[in-house]
Short mmCIF file of N, CA and C in Angstrom, two decimals:
data_model
loop_
_atom_site.label_atom_id
_atom_site.label_comp_id
_atom_site.label_asym_id
_atom_site.label_seq_id
_atom_site.Cartn_x
_atom_site.Cartn_y
_atom_site.Cartn_z
N MET A 215 -230.41 -35.74 23.30
CA MET A 215 -231.30 -36.09 22.21
C MET A 215 -231.22 -37.58 22.00
N PRO A 216 -232.34 -38.26 21.94
CA PRO A 216 -232.31 -39.71 21.70
C PRO A 216 -231.91 -40.00 20.26
N LEU A 217 -231.00 -40.93 20.09
CA LEU A 217 -230.59 -41.41 18.78
C LEU A 217 -230.86 -42.90 18.74
N ASP A 218 -231.14 -43.41 17.56
CA ASP A 218 -231.22 -44.85 17.46
C ASP A 218 -230.55 -45.32 16.19
N GLY A 219 -230.17 -46.60 16.18
CA GLY A 219 -229.47 -47.18 15.05
C GLY A 219 -229.37 -48.67 15.22
N PHE A 220 -228.64 -49.29 14.33
CA PHE A 220 -228.45 -50.73 14.41
C PHE A 220 -227.54 -51.07 15.56
N ALA A 221 -227.72 -52.24 16.14
CA ALA A 221 -226.99 -52.62 17.35
C ALA A 221 -225.67 -53.30 17.06
N GLY A 222 -225.04 -53.02 15.94
CA GLY A 222 -223.69 -53.52 15.73
C GLY A 222 -223.56 -54.63 14.73
N GLU A 223 -224.66 -55.16 14.19
CA GLU A 223 -224.53 -56.23 13.21
C GLU A 223 -223.77 -55.69 12.00
N GLY A 224 -222.76 -56.41 11.61
CA GLY A 224 -221.94 -56.00 10.49
C GLY A 224 -220.89 -54.97 10.86
N ALA A 225 -220.87 -54.53 12.10
CA ALA A 225 -219.87 -53.55 12.53
C ALA A 225 -218.49 -54.22 12.51
N PRO A 226 -217.49 -53.48 12.09
CA PRO A 226 -216.14 -54.06 12.09
C PRO A 226 -215.67 -54.30 13.52
N GLU A 227 -214.63 -55.08 13.64
CA GLU A 227 -214.01 -55.27 14.95
C GLU A 227 -213.54 -53.92 15.47
N ALA A 228 -213.57 -53.75 16.78
CA ALA A 228 -213.11 -52.51 17.40
C ALA A 228 -211.61 -52.36 17.20
N ARG A 229 -211.19 -51.13 16.94
CA ARG A 229 -209.76 -50.83 16.80
C ARG A 229 -209.33 -50.02 18.02
N LEU A 230 -208.78 -50.72 18.98
CA LEU A 230 -208.37 -50.08 20.23
C LEU A 230 -207.06 -49.33 20.04
N PRO A 231 -206.91 -48.20 20.70
CA PRO A 231 -205.62 -47.51 20.68
C PRO A 231 -204.52 -48.40 21.26
N ALA A 232 -203.30 -48.14 20.88
CA ALA A 232 -202.15 -48.92 21.34
C ALA A 232 -202.10 -48.95 22.86
N GLY A 233 -201.85 -50.13 23.39
CA GLY A 233 -201.69 -50.29 24.83
C GLY A 233 -202.97 -50.39 25.63
N VAL A 234 -204.12 -50.39 24.95
CA VAL A 234 -205.41 -50.44 25.64
C VAL A 234 -205.99 -51.84 25.53
N ALA A 235 -206.48 -52.37 26.63
CA ALA A 235 -207.17 -53.65 26.68
C ALA A 235 -208.54 -53.41 27.29
N VAL A 236 -209.50 -54.26 26.94
CA VAL A 236 -210.87 -54.11 27.45
C VAL A 236 -211.27 -55.39 28.18
N ARG A 237 -211.95 -55.18 29.30
CA ARG A 237 -212.49 -56.28 30.10
C ARG A 237 -213.82 -55.82 30.66
N THR A 238 -214.53 -56.72 31.31
CA THR A 238 -215.81 -56.34 31.90
C THR A 238 -215.64 -55.88 33.35
N PHE A 239 -216.60 -55.11 33.78
CA PHE A 239 -216.67 -54.53 35.12
C PHE A 239 -216.81 -55.62 36.18
N ARG A 240 -216.11 -55.44 37.29
CA ARG A 240 -216.22 -56.35 38.44
C ARG A 240 -216.84 -55.57 39.60
N PRO A 241 -218.14 -55.81 39.86
CA PRO A 241 -218.80 -55.10 40.97
C PRO A 241 -218.05 -55.32 42.28
N GLY A 242 -217.91 -54.23 43.02
CA GLY A 242 -217.23 -54.29 44.31
C GLY A 242 -215.72 -54.12 44.21
N GLU A 243 -215.14 -54.44 43.07
CA GLU A 243 -213.70 -54.28 42.87
C GLU A 243 -213.37 -53.03 42.05
N ASP A 244 -214.21 -52.72 41.07
CA ASP A 244 -213.92 -51.61 40.15
C ASP A 244 -214.67 -50.33 40.48
N ASP A 245 -215.49 -50.37 41.51
CA ASP A 245 -216.39 -49.25 41.79
C ASP A 245 -215.66 -47.91 41.93
N ALA A 246 -214.69 -47.83 42.81
CA ALA A 246 -214.02 -46.55 43.09
C ALA A 246 -213.31 -46.01 41.86
N GLU A 247 -212.60 -46.88 41.15
CA GLU A 247 -211.88 -46.40 39.96
C GLU A 247 -212.86 -45.96 38.87
N TRP A 248 -213.96 -46.73 38.69
CA TRP A 248 -214.94 -46.33 37.69
C TRP A 248 -215.58 -44.98 38.07
N LEU A 249 -215.93 -44.81 39.34
CA LEU A 249 -216.52 -43.54 39.77
C LEU A 249 -215.58 -42.37 39.50
N ALA A 250 -214.29 -42.56 39.71
CA ALA A 250 -213.32 -41.48 39.46
C ALA A 250 -213.22 -41.15 37.97
N VAL A 251 -213.18 -42.17 37.12
CA VAL A 251 -213.10 -41.93 35.68
C VAL A 251 -214.40 -41.31 35.18
N ASN A 252 -215.53 -41.80 35.68
CA ASN A 252 -216.82 -41.22 35.31
C ASN A 252 -216.87 -39.74 35.68
N ALA A 253 -216.41 -39.40 36.88
CA ALA A 253 -216.41 -38.00 37.32
C ALA A 253 -215.53 -37.13 36.42
N ALA A 254 -214.37 -37.65 36.03
CA ALA A 254 -213.46 -36.89 35.15
C ALA A 254 -214.06 -36.74 33.76
N ALA A 255 -214.62 -37.82 33.22
CA ALA A 255 -215.18 -37.79 31.87
C ALA A 255 -216.40 -36.89 31.78
N PHE A 256 -217.16 -36.79 32.87
CA PHE A 256 -218.39 -36.00 32.88
C PHE A 256 -218.31 -34.81 33.83
N ALA A 257 -217.13 -34.24 33.98
CA ALA A 257 -216.96 -33.09 34.88
C ALA A 257 -217.88 -31.93 34.48
N HIS A 258 -218.21 -31.84 33.22
CA HIS A 258 -219.08 -30.78 32.70
C HIS A 258 -220.57 -31.08 32.87
N HIS A 259 -220.89 -32.29 33.28
CA HIS A 259 -222.28 -32.74 33.34
C HIS A 259 -222.67 -32.93 34.81
N PRO A 260 -223.46 -32.04 35.37
CA PRO A 260 -223.73 -32.07 36.81
C PRO A 260 -224.38 -33.36 37.31
N GLU A 261 -225.21 -33.98 36.52
CA GLU A 261 -225.88 -35.20 37.00
C GLU A 261 -224.97 -36.42 36.87
N GLN A 262 -224.49 -36.71 35.67
CA GLN A 262 -223.66 -37.90 35.47
C GLN A 262 -222.31 -37.79 36.18
N GLY A 263 -221.73 -36.61 36.18
CA GLY A 263 -220.41 -36.44 36.77
C GLY A 263 -220.36 -36.48 38.28
N SER A 264 -221.52 -36.44 38.92
CA SER A 264 -221.54 -36.42 40.38
C SER A 264 -222.06 -37.73 40.99
N LEU A 265 -222.06 -38.82 40.21
CA LEU A 265 -222.52 -40.10 40.75
C LEU A 265 -221.67 -40.52 41.94
N THR A 266 -222.32 -41.12 42.90
CA THR A 266 -221.67 -41.59 44.13
C THR A 266 -221.71 -43.11 44.20
N GLN A 267 -221.06 -43.67 45.21
CA GLN A 267 -221.12 -45.10 45.42
C GLN A 267 -222.56 -45.56 45.62
N ALA A 268 -223.35 -44.79 46.35
CA ALA A 268 -224.76 -45.14 46.57
C ALA A 268 -225.52 -45.17 45.24
N ASP A 269 -225.23 -44.22 44.35
CA ASP A 269 -225.87 -44.21 43.03
C ASP A 269 -225.49 -45.45 42.23
N LEU A 270 -224.21 -45.81 42.25
CA LEU A 270 -223.75 -47.00 41.55
C LEU A 270 -224.39 -48.25 42.15
N ASP A 271 -224.43 -48.33 43.47
CA ASP A 271 -225.08 -49.47 44.13
C ASP A 271 -226.54 -49.60 43.71
N ASP A 272 -227.24 -48.47 43.62
CA ASP A 272 -228.64 -48.48 43.20
C ASP A 272 -228.78 -49.06 41.79
N ARG A 273 -227.90 -48.66 40.89
CA ARG A 273 -227.97 -49.15 39.51
C ARG A 273 -227.61 -50.64 39.44
N GLU A 274 -226.64 -51.04 40.24
CA GLU A 274 -226.27 -52.46 40.25
C GLU A 274 -227.39 -53.34 40.81
N ALA A 275 -228.28 -52.76 41.60
CA ALA A 275 -229.40 -53.52 42.17
C ALA A 275 -230.60 -53.60 41.21
N GLU A 276 -230.55 -52.86 40.12
CA GLU A 276 -231.65 -52.88 39.15
C GLU A 276 -231.69 -54.22 38.42
N PRO A 277 -232.87 -54.68 38.03
CA PRO A 277 -232.97 -55.97 37.33
C PRO A 277 -232.25 -55.97 35.98
N TRP A 278 -232.06 -54.82 35.36
CA TRP A 278 -231.39 -54.76 34.06
C TRP A 278 -229.87 -54.80 34.17
N PHE A 279 -229.32 -54.63 35.36
CA PHE A 279 -227.85 -54.57 35.49
C PHE A 279 -227.23 -55.91 35.11
N ASP A 280 -226.22 -55.85 34.26
CA ASP A 280 -225.49 -57.04 33.83
C ASP A 280 -224.03 -56.64 33.61
N PRO A 281 -223.13 -57.06 34.49
CA PRO A 281 -221.73 -56.65 34.34
C PRO A 281 -221.08 -57.16 33.04
N ARG A 282 -221.69 -58.17 32.39
CA ARG A 282 -221.14 -58.66 31.12
C ARG A 282 -221.31 -57.63 30.01
N GLY A 283 -222.16 -56.63 30.23
CA GLY A 283 -222.36 -55.56 29.25
C GLY A 283 -221.80 -54.23 29.72
N PHE A 284 -220.86 -54.27 30.67
CA PHE A 284 -220.26 -53.07 31.24
C PHE A 284 -218.76 -53.21 31.01
N PHE A 285 -218.26 -52.53 30.00
CA PHE A 285 -216.88 -52.71 29.53
C PHE A 285 -215.96 -51.60 30.04
N LEU A 286 -214.79 -52.00 30.53
CA LEU A 286 -213.77 -51.06 30.99
C LEU A 286 -212.56 -51.16 30.08
N ALA A 287 -212.05 -50.02 29.66
CA ALA A 287 -210.81 -49.95 28.88
C ALA A 287 -209.70 -49.57 29.83
N GLU A 288 -208.60 -50.33 29.78
CA GLU A 288 -207.46 -50.06 30.66
C GLU A 288 -206.19 -49.84 29.85
N ARG A 289 -205.38 -48.96 30.36
CA ARG A 289 -204.03 -48.75 29.84
C ARG A 289 -203.10 -48.77 31.05
N ALA A 290 -202.10 -49.62 30.99
CA ALA A 290 -201.12 -49.74 32.08
C ALA A 290 -201.83 -50.01 33.42
N GLY A 291 -202.89 -50.81 33.39
CA GLY A 291 -203.58 -51.18 34.62
C GLY A 291 -204.53 -50.15 35.18
N LYS A 292 -204.73 -49.03 34.48
CA LYS A 292 -205.63 -47.97 34.93
C LYS A 292 -206.80 -47.84 33.98
N VAL A 293 -208.00 -47.68 34.52
CA VAL A 293 -209.18 -47.48 33.70
C VAL A 293 -209.10 -46.11 33.03
N VAL A 294 -209.28 -46.11 31.70
CA VAL A 294 -209.22 -44.86 30.93
C VAL A 294 -210.53 -44.59 30.19
N GLY A 295 -211.44 -45.56 30.20
CA GLY A 295 -212.72 -45.37 29.53
C GLY A 295 -213.65 -46.53 29.83
N PHE A 296 -214.92 -46.37 29.44
CA PHE A 296 -215.90 -47.41 29.73
C PHE A 296 -217.10 -47.27 28.81
N HIS A 297 -217.80 -48.36 28.64
CA HIS A 297 -219.08 -48.38 27.93
C HIS A 297 -220.00 -49.32 28.69
N TRP A 298 -221.05 -48.76 29.26
CA TRP A 298 -222.02 -49.51 30.03
C TRP A 298 -223.27 -49.64 29.16
N THR A 299 -223.62 -50.87 28.81
CA THR A 299 -224.80 -51.10 27.99
C THR A 299 -225.98 -51.52 28.87
N LYS A 300 -227.14 -51.43 28.28
CA LYS A 300 -228.37 -51.78 28.98
C LYS A 300 -229.28 -52.46 27.96
N VAL A 301 -230.08 -53.42 28.42
CA VAL A 301 -231.01 -54.12 27.54
C VAL A 301 -232.44 -53.87 28.01
N HIS A 302 -233.28 -53.47 27.07
CA HIS A 302 -234.72 -53.33 27.31
C HIS A 302 -235.36 -54.53 26.61
N SER A 303 -235.46 -55.64 27.33
CA SER A 303 -235.88 -56.91 26.73
C SER A 303 -237.26 -56.84 26.08
N ALA A 304 -238.22 -56.26 26.76
CA ALA A 304 -239.59 -56.23 26.23
C ALA A 304 -239.65 -55.50 24.89
N GLU A 305 -238.81 -54.48 24.72
CA GLU A 305 -238.80 -53.70 23.48
C GLU A 305 -237.80 -54.23 22.46
N GLN A 306 -237.01 -55.26 22.84
CA GLN A 306 -235.94 -55.77 21.98
C GLN A 306 -235.04 -54.61 21.55
N LEU A 307 -234.59 -53.86 22.55
CA LEU A 307 -233.83 -52.65 22.30
C LEU A 307 -232.60 -52.62 23.21
N GLY A 308 -231.44 -52.45 22.62
CA GLY A 308 -230.23 -52.25 23.39
C GLY A 308 -230.01 -50.77 23.60
N GLU A 309 -229.23 -50.44 24.62
CA GLU A 309 -228.97 -49.03 24.91
C GLU A 309 -227.50 -48.81 25.23
N VAL A 310 -226.95 -47.76 24.65
CA VAL A 310 -225.66 -47.24 25.09
C VAL A 310 -226.03 -46.44 26.33
N TYR A 311 -225.95 -47.09 27.48
CA TYR A 311 -226.42 -46.47 28.71
C TYR A 311 -225.52 -45.30 29.09
N VAL A 312 -224.23 -45.53 29.15
CA VAL A 312 -223.29 -44.44 29.38
C VAL A 312 -221.93 -44.86 28.84
N LEU A 313 -221.31 -43.92 28.16
CA LEU A 313 -219.99 -44.13 27.58
C LEU A 313 -219.13 -42.94 27.99
N GLY A 314 -217.96 -43.23 28.52
CA GLY A 314 -217.10 -42.14 28.95
C GLY A 314 -215.63 -42.48 28.73
N VAL A 315 -214.87 -41.44 28.42
CA VAL A 315 -213.42 -41.57 28.23
C VAL A 315 -212.76 -40.50 29.09
N HIS A 316 -211.78 -40.91 29.88
CA HIS A 316 -211.04 -39.95 30.70
C HIS A 316 -210.46 -38.88 29.79
N PRO A 317 -210.46 -37.60 30.22
CA PRO A 317 -209.94 -36.53 29.37
C PRO A 317 -208.52 -36.78 28.85
N ASP A 318 -207.68 -37.45 29.64
CA ASP A 318 -206.31 -37.73 29.20
C ASP A 318 -206.24 -38.75 28.07
N ALA A 319 -207.34 -39.48 27.83
CA ALA A 319 -207.36 -40.53 26.80
C ALA A 319 -208.28 -40.17 25.62
N GLN A 320 -208.80 -38.96 25.60
CA GLN A 320 -209.72 -38.56 24.54
C GLN A 320 -208.96 -38.19 23.27
N GLY A 321 -209.66 -38.35 22.15
CA GLY A 321 -209.11 -37.94 20.86
C GLY A 321 -208.32 -39.01 20.13
N GLY A 322 -208.24 -40.21 20.69
CA GLY A 322 -207.46 -41.27 20.04
C GLY A 322 -208.29 -42.41 19.51
N GLY A 323 -209.59 -42.26 19.46
CA GLY A 323 -210.45 -43.31 18.93
C GLY A 323 -211.01 -44.28 19.96
N LEU A 324 -210.71 -44.05 21.24
CA LEU A 324 -211.18 -44.98 22.27
C LEU A 324 -212.70 -44.98 22.39
N GLY A 325 -213.33 -43.82 22.30
CA GLY A 325 -214.79 -43.75 22.40
C GLY A 325 -215.47 -44.56 21.31
N LYS A 326 -214.98 -44.44 20.09
CA LYS A 326 -215.56 -45.21 18.97
C LYS A 326 -215.32 -46.70 19.18
N ALA A 327 -214.13 -47.07 19.62
CA ALA A 327 -213.83 -48.49 19.85
C ALA A 327 -214.73 -49.06 20.94
N LEU A 328 -214.90 -48.33 22.04
CA LEU A 328 -215.76 -48.80 23.11
C LEU A 328 -217.22 -48.88 22.66
N THR A 329 -217.66 -47.92 21.85
CA THR A 329 -219.02 -47.97 21.33
C THR A 329 -219.20 -49.23 20.49
N THR A 330 -218.24 -49.51 19.63
CA THR A 330 -218.31 -50.70 18.78
C THR A 330 -218.36 -51.98 19.61
N ILE A 331 -217.53 -52.07 20.63
CA ILE A 331 -217.53 -53.25 21.50
C ILE A 331 -218.90 -53.45 22.14
N GLY A 332 -219.47 -52.39 22.67
CA GLY A 332 -220.79 -52.49 23.30
C GLY A 332 -221.88 -52.84 22.30
N LEU A 333 -221.85 -52.23 21.12
CA LEU A 333 -222.87 -52.51 20.12
C LEU A 333 -222.78 -53.95 19.63
N ARG A 334 -221.56 -54.45 19.45
CA ARG A 334 -221.40 -55.85 19.04
C ARG A 334 -221.91 -56.78 20.14
N HIS A 335 -221.67 -56.43 21.39
CA HIS A 335 -222.21 -57.22 22.52
C HIS A 335 -223.74 -57.26 22.45
N LEU A 336 -224.35 -56.09 22.25
CA LEU A 336 -225.81 -56.04 22.20
C LEU A 336 -226.35 -56.85 21.02
N ALA A 337 -225.70 -56.75 19.86
CA ALA A 337 -226.18 -57.44 18.67
C ALA A 337 -225.95 -58.95 18.73
N TYR A 338 -224.74 -59.35 19.07
CA TYR A 338 -224.37 -60.76 18.96
C TYR A 338 -224.57 -61.55 20.26
N ASP A 339 -224.24 -60.96 21.39
CA ASP A 339 -224.38 -61.68 22.66
C ASP A 339 -225.80 -61.60 23.22
N ARG A 340 -226.47 -60.49 22.96
CA ARG A 340 -227.81 -60.28 23.53
C ARG A 340 -228.92 -60.27 22.48
N SER A 341 -228.58 -60.39 21.20
CA SER A 341 -229.55 -60.48 20.09
C SER A 341 -230.50 -59.28 20.02
N MET A 342 -229.98 -58.09 20.26
CA MET A 342 -230.78 -56.89 20.15
C MET A 342 -230.67 -56.36 18.72
N PRO A 343 -231.80 -56.22 18.01
CA PRO A 343 -231.75 -55.76 16.62
C PRO A 343 -231.50 -54.27 16.46
N THR A 344 -231.76 -53.50 17.52
CA THR A 344 -231.63 -52.04 17.46
C THR A 344 -231.03 -51.55 18.75
N ALA A 345 -230.31 -50.44 18.65
CA ALA A 345 -229.74 -49.80 19.84
C ALA A 345 -230.10 -48.33 19.83
N MET A 346 -230.14 -47.75 21.01
CA MET A 346 -230.43 -46.32 21.14
C MET A 346 -229.54 -45.73 22.21
N LEU A 347 -229.50 -44.40 22.25
CA LEU A 347 -228.75 -43.69 23.27
C LEU A 347 -229.30 -42.30 23.40
N TYR A 348 -228.94 -41.66 24.50
CA TYR A 348 -229.24 -40.26 24.72
C TYR A 348 -227.91 -39.52 24.75
N VAL A 349 -227.87 -38.36 24.09
CA VAL A 349 -226.67 -37.55 24.09
C VAL A 349 -227.09 -36.08 24.09
N ASP A 350 -226.33 -35.27 24.80
CA ASP A 350 -226.59 -33.83 24.77
C ASP A 350 -226.27 -33.32 23.37
N ALA A 351 -227.22 -32.62 22.77
CA ALA A 351 -227.05 -32.15 21.39
C ALA A 351 -225.84 -31.23 21.24
N ASP A 352 -225.45 -30.55 22.33
CA ASP A 352 -224.30 -29.64 22.24
C ASP A 352 -222.96 -30.36 22.43
N ASN A 353 -222.99 -31.68 22.61
CA ASN A 353 -221.76 -32.47 22.72
C ASN A 353 -221.37 -32.92 21.31
N ALA A 354 -220.86 -31.96 20.53
CA ALA A 354 -220.58 -32.19 19.12
C ALA A 354 -219.65 -33.38 18.86
N PRO A 355 -218.56 -33.57 19.63
CA PRO A 355 -217.71 -34.73 19.36
C PRO A 355 -218.44 -36.06 19.51
N ALA A 356 -219.26 -36.19 20.55
CA ALA A 356 -220.01 -37.43 20.76
C ALA A 356 -221.05 -37.63 19.67
N VAL A 357 -221.77 -36.57 19.33
CA VAL A 357 -222.78 -36.67 18.27
C VAL A 357 -222.12 -37.10 16.96
N ALA A 358 -220.96 -36.54 16.66
CA ALA A 358 -220.25 -36.90 15.42
C ALA A 358 -219.86 -38.38 15.41
N VAL A 359 -219.37 -38.88 16.53
CA VAL A 359 -218.99 -40.30 16.61
C VAL A 359 -220.22 -41.17 16.38
N TYR A 360 -221.31 -40.87 17.09
CA TYR A 360 -222.50 -41.71 16.98
C TYR A 360 -223.12 -41.64 15.59
N GLU A 361 -223.22 -40.44 15.02
CA GLU A 361 -223.78 -40.34 13.68
C GLU A 361 -222.88 -41.04 12.66
N GLY A 362 -221.57 -40.98 12.86
CA GLY A 362 -220.64 -41.67 11.98
C GLY A 362 -220.77 -43.18 12.04
N MET A 363 -221.36 -43.66 13.13
CA MET A 363 -221.57 -45.10 13.30
C MET A 363 -222.98 -45.52 12.88
N GLY A 364 -223.75 -44.60 12.31
CA GLY A 364 -225.06 -44.95 11.79
C GLY A 364 -226.25 -44.56 12.64
N PHE A 365 -226.01 -43.95 13.81
CA PHE A 365 -227.13 -43.49 14.63
C PHE A 365 -227.76 -42.27 13.99
N ARG A 366 -229.06 -42.14 14.15
CA ARG A 366 -229.80 -41.00 13.64
C ARG A 366 -230.69 -40.46 14.73
N THR A 367 -230.99 -39.16 14.66
CA THR A 367 -231.85 -38.54 15.66
C THR A 367 -233.24 -39.15 15.60
N HIS A 368 -233.68 -39.60 16.74
CA HIS A 368 -235.02 -40.17 16.87
C HIS A 368 -236.00 -39.09 17.32
N GLU A 369 -235.58 -38.30 18.28
CA GLU A 369 -236.37 -37.18 18.76
C GLU A 369 -235.44 -36.23 19.49
N THR A 370 -235.91 -35.01 19.69
CA THR A 370 -235.14 -34.01 20.41
C THR A 370 -235.95 -33.58 21.62
N ASP A 371 -235.33 -33.65 22.79
CA ASP A 371 -235.97 -33.22 24.02
C ASP A 371 -235.43 -31.85 24.40
N LEU A 372 -236.30 -30.99 24.86
CA LEU A 372 -235.89 -29.67 25.34
C LEU A 372 -236.12 -29.59 26.83
N MET A 373 -235.19 -28.91 27.49
CA MET A 373 -235.32 -28.73 28.92
C MET A 373 -235.23 -27.23 29.20
N TYR A 374 -236.10 -26.75 30.02
CA TYR A 374 -236.12 -25.33 30.37
C TYR A 374 -235.97 -25.19 31.88
N ARG A 375 -235.40 -24.06 32.28
CA ARG A 375 -235.36 -23.73 33.69
C ARG A 375 -235.34 -22.23 33.84
N THR A 376 -235.69 -21.78 35.02
CA THR A 376 -235.61 -20.36 35.32
C THR A 376 -234.60 -20.16 36.43
N GLU A 377 -233.96 -19.06 36.40
CA GLU A 377 -233.02 -18.71 37.47
C GLU A 377 -233.84 -17.93 38.49
N GLY A 378 -233.76 -18.37 39.75
CA GLY A 378 -234.61 -17.72 40.76
C GLY A 378 -233.91 -17.16 41.88
#
């Protein structure tokens, strides 16, 4: 379901869990580790959880790709979460493109901290007045985090399929 909200203006500083540091993505160096964390974080999601190196390469080749808006959270030198932002310049709209936390690091506030870091980047570094995201409506923990940060449902998309 698409949600939209403010892009971080006035948002408090991110409160990272103990021992976690955040840096930006380094194309070609972080690919394999990011793909592994993405797969673990989205094991339940057949499309996002099955991204390959070729898929990542395709996204990095897009004109919107900017590693300065792709944040990695590390603990003890290992990636434990990430927030990849996207900018839609013509619409003056920032996007929480994908946010994921490794299952071993969930429940400690890392997702909210990473969301805040990305939203502040969109608001202050990229001057985006609004941000949006897509989230599966049945992902109650993610919906709760986003709504708690001021996002509201913009529209609801339904998908149907038949078993054949």
